[in-house]
mmCIF file of C-alpha atoms in Angstrom:
data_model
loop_
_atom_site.group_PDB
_atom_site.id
_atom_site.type_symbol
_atom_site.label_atom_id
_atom_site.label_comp_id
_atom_site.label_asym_id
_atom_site.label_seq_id
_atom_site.Cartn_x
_atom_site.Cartn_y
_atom_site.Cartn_z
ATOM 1 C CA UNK A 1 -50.628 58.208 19.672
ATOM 2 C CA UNK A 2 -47.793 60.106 21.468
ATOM 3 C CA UNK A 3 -48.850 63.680 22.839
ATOM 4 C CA UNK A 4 -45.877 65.313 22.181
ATOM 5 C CA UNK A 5 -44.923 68.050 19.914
ATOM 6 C CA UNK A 6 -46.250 71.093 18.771
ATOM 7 C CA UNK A 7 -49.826 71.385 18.792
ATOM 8 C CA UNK A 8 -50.523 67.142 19.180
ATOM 9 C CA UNK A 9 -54.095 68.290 18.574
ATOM 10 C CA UNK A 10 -54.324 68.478 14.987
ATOM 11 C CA UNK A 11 -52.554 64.570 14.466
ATOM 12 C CA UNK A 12 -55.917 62.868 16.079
ATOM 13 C CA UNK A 13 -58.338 61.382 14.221
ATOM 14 C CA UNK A 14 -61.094 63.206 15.730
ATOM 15 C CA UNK A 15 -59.350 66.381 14.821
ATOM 16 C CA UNK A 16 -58.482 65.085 11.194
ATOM 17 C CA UNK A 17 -62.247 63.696 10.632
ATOM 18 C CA UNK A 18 -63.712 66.751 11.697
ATOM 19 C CA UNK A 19 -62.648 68.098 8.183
ATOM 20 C CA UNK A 20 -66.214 69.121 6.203
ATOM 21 C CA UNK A 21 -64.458 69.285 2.550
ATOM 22 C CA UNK A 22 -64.496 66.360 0.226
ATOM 23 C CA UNK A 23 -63.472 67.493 -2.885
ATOM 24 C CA UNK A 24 -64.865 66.026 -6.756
ATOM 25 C CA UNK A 25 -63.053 63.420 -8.181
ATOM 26 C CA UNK A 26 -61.872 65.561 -11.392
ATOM 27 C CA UNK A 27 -59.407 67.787 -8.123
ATOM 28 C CA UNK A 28 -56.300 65.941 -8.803
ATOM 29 C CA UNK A 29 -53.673 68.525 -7.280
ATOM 30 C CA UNK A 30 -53.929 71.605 -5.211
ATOM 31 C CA UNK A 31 -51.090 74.055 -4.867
ATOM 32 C CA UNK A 32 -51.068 76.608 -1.882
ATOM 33 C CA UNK A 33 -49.034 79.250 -2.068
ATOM 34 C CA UNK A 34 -48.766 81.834 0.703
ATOM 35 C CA UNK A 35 -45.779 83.954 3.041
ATOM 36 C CA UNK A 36 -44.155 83.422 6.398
ATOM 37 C CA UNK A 37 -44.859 86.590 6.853
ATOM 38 C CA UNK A 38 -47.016 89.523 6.653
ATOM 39 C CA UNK A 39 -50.736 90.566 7.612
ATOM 40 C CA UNK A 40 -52.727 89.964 4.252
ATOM 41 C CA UNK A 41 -51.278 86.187 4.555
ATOM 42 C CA UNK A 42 -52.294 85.339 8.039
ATOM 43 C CA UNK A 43 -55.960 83.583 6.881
ATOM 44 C CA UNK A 44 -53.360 81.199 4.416
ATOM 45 C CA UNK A 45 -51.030 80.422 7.208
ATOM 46 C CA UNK A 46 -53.897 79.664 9.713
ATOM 47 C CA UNK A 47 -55.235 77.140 6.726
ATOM 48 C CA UNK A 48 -52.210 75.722 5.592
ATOM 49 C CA UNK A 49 -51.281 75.104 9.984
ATOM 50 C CA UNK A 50 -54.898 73.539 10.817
ATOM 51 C CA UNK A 51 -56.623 73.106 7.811
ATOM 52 C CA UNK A 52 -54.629 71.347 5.348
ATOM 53 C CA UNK A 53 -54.089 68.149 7.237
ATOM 54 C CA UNK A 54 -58.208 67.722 7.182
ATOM 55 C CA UNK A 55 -58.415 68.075 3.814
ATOM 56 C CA UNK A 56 -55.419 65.619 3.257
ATOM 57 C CA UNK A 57 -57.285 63.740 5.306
ATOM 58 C CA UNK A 58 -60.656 63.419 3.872
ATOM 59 C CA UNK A 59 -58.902 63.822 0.066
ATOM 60 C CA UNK A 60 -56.128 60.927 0.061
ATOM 61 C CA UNK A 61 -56.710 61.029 -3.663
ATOM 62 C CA UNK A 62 -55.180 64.771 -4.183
ATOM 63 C CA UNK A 63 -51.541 65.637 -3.810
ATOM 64 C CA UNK A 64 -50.916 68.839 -1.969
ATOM 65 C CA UNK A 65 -47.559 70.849 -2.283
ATOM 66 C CA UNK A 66 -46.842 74.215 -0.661
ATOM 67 C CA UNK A 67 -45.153 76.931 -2.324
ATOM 68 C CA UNK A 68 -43.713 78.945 0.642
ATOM 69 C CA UNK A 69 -42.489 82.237 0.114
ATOM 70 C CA UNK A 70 -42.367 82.642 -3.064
ATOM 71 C CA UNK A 71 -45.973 84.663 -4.184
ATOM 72 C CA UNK A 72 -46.627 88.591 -3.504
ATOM 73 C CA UNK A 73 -49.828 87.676 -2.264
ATOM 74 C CA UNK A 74 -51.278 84.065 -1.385
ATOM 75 C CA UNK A 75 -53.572 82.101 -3.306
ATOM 76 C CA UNK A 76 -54.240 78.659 -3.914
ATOM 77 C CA UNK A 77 -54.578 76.339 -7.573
ATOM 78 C CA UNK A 78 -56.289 73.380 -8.428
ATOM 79 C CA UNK A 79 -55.766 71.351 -11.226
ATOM 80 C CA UNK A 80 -58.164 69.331 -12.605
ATOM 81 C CA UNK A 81 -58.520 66.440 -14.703
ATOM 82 C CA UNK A 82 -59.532 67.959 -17.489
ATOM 83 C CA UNK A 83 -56.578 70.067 -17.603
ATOM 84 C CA UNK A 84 -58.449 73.247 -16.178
ATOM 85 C CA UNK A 85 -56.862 75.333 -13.283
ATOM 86 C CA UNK A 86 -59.021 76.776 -11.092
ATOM 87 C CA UNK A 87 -57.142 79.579 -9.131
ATOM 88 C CA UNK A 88 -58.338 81.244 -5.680
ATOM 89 C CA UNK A 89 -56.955 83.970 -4.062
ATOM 90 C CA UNK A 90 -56.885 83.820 -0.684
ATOM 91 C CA UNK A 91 -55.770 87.349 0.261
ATOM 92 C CA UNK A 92 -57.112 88.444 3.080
ATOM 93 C CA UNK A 93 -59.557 85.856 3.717
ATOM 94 C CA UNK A 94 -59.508 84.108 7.171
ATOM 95 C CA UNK A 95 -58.774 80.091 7.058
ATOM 96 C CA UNK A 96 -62.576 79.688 7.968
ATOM 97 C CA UNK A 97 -63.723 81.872 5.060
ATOM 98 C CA UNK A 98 -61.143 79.903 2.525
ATOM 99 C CA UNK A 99 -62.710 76.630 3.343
ATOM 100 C CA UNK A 100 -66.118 77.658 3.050
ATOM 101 C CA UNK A 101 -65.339 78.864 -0.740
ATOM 102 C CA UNK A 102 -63.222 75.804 -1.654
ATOM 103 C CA UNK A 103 -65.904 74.060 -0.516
ATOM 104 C CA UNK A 104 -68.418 75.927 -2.053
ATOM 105 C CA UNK A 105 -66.862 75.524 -5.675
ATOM 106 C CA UNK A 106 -64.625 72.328 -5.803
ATOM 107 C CA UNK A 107 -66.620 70.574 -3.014
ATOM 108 C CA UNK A 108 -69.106 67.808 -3.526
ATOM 109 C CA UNK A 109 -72.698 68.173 -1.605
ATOM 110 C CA UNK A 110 -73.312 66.190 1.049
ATOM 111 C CA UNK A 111 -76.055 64.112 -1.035
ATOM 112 C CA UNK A 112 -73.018 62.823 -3.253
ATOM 113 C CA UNK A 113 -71.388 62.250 -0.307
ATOM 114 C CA UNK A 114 -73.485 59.958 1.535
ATOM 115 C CA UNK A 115 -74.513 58.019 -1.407
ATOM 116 C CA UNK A 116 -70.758 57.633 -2.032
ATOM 117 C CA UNK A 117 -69.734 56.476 1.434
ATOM 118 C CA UNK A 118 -67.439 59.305 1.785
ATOM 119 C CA UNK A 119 -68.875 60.050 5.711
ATOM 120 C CA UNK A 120 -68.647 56.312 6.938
ATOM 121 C CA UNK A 121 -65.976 55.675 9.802
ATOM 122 C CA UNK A 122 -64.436 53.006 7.474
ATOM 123 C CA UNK A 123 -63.648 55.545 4.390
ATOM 124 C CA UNK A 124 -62.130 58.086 7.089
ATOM 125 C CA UNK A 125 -58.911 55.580 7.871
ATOM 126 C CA UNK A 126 -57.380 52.703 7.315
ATOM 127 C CA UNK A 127 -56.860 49.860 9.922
ATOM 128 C CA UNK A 128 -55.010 46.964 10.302
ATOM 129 C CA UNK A 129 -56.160 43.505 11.346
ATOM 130 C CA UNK A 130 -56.182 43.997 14.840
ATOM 131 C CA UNK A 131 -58.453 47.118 14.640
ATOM 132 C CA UNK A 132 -55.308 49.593 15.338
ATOM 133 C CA UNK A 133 -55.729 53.201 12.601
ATOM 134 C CA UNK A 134 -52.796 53.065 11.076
ATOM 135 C CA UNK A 135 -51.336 56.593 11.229
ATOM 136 C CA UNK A 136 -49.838 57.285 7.721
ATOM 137 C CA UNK A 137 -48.789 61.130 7.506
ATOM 138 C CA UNK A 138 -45.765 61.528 5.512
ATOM 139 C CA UNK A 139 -43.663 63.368 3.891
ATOM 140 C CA UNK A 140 -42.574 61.579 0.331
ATOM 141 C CA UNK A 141 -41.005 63.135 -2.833
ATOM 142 C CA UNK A 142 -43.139 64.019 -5.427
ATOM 143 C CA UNK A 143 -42.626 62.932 -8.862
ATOM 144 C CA UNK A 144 -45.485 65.142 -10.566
ATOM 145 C CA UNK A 145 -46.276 66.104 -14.080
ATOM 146 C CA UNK A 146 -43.410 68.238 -14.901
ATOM 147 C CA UNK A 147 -45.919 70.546 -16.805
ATOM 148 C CA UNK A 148 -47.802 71.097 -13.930
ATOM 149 C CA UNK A 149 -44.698 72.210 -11.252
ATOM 150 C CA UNK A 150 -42.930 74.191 -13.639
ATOM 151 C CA UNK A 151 -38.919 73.581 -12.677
ATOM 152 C CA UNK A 152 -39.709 73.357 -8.492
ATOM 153 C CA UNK A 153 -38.478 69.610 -6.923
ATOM 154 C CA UNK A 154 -41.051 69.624 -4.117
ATOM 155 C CA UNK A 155 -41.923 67.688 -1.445
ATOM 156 C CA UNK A 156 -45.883 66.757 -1.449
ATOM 157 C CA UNK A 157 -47.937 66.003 2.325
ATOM 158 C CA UNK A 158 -49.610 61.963 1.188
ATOM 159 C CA UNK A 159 -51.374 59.560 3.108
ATOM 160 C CA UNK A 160 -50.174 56.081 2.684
ATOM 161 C CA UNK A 161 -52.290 53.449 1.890
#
């Protein structure tokens, strides 16, 4: 993988794995919504720049959107199966500190995810039949649950399969 751009880092897979939150099967889609701008928003920022590629990462099952600029303060939705929301405001809170309570409530324990094979190298990427990881960050239109967007067209971060 080319070393170019901003921050290369965060595009390796050792970066990417490193990701500690798996998320329960009934998290179907998480909305972030934070600022550009502004001090109470800098913990969101920080997490939507290096943490939301991890959890895209280690959740290929859960569409993320970002709402950017369009809150008073930042906060973050879940939607679940069932048709609950789970809502988390993130005001104030450092990316570190966000994780650790996404984790704490929409995470599964790392029992459930051993016995589910969810911290094996082969559930972390896909490869082809050479051996090569297929690198499959994208940016695709999203075609959710109208219901669930309300009237935005967005654009959703998806790994391919």
């Amino acid at each position: 993988m080319s070393m170019k751009g901003r921050f290369p880092i965060r595009r390796t897979l050792q970066y990417l794995g490193q990701g500690d939150v798996v998320f329960k099967d009934s998290v179907k889609v998480m909305t972030v919504n934070y600022n550009t701008h502004g001090e109470l928003g800098e913990g969101a920022r920080k997490f939507v720049f290096f943490n939301i590629p991890q959890i895209q990462y280690k959740n290929p099952w859960v569409q993320i959107m970002m709402f950017k600029n369009m809150t008073p303060t930042p906060f973050l939705r879940f939607y679940l199966d069932s048709g609950e929301q789970v809502l988390v405001d993130v005001e104030t809170k450092s990316n570190k500190e966000i994780m650790e309570h996404i984790k704490k409530i929409l995470g599964k324990s790392e029992k459930v995810c051993v016995a589910s094979g969810h911290h094996t190298k082969e559930w972390l990427h896909w490869e082809d039949a050479e051996g090569m990881v297929l690198p499959t960050f994208s940016l695709k239109r999203s075609w959710a649950d109208p219901v669930l967007l309300g009237r935005y067209d967005v654009c959703a971060i998806g790994w391919l399969r």
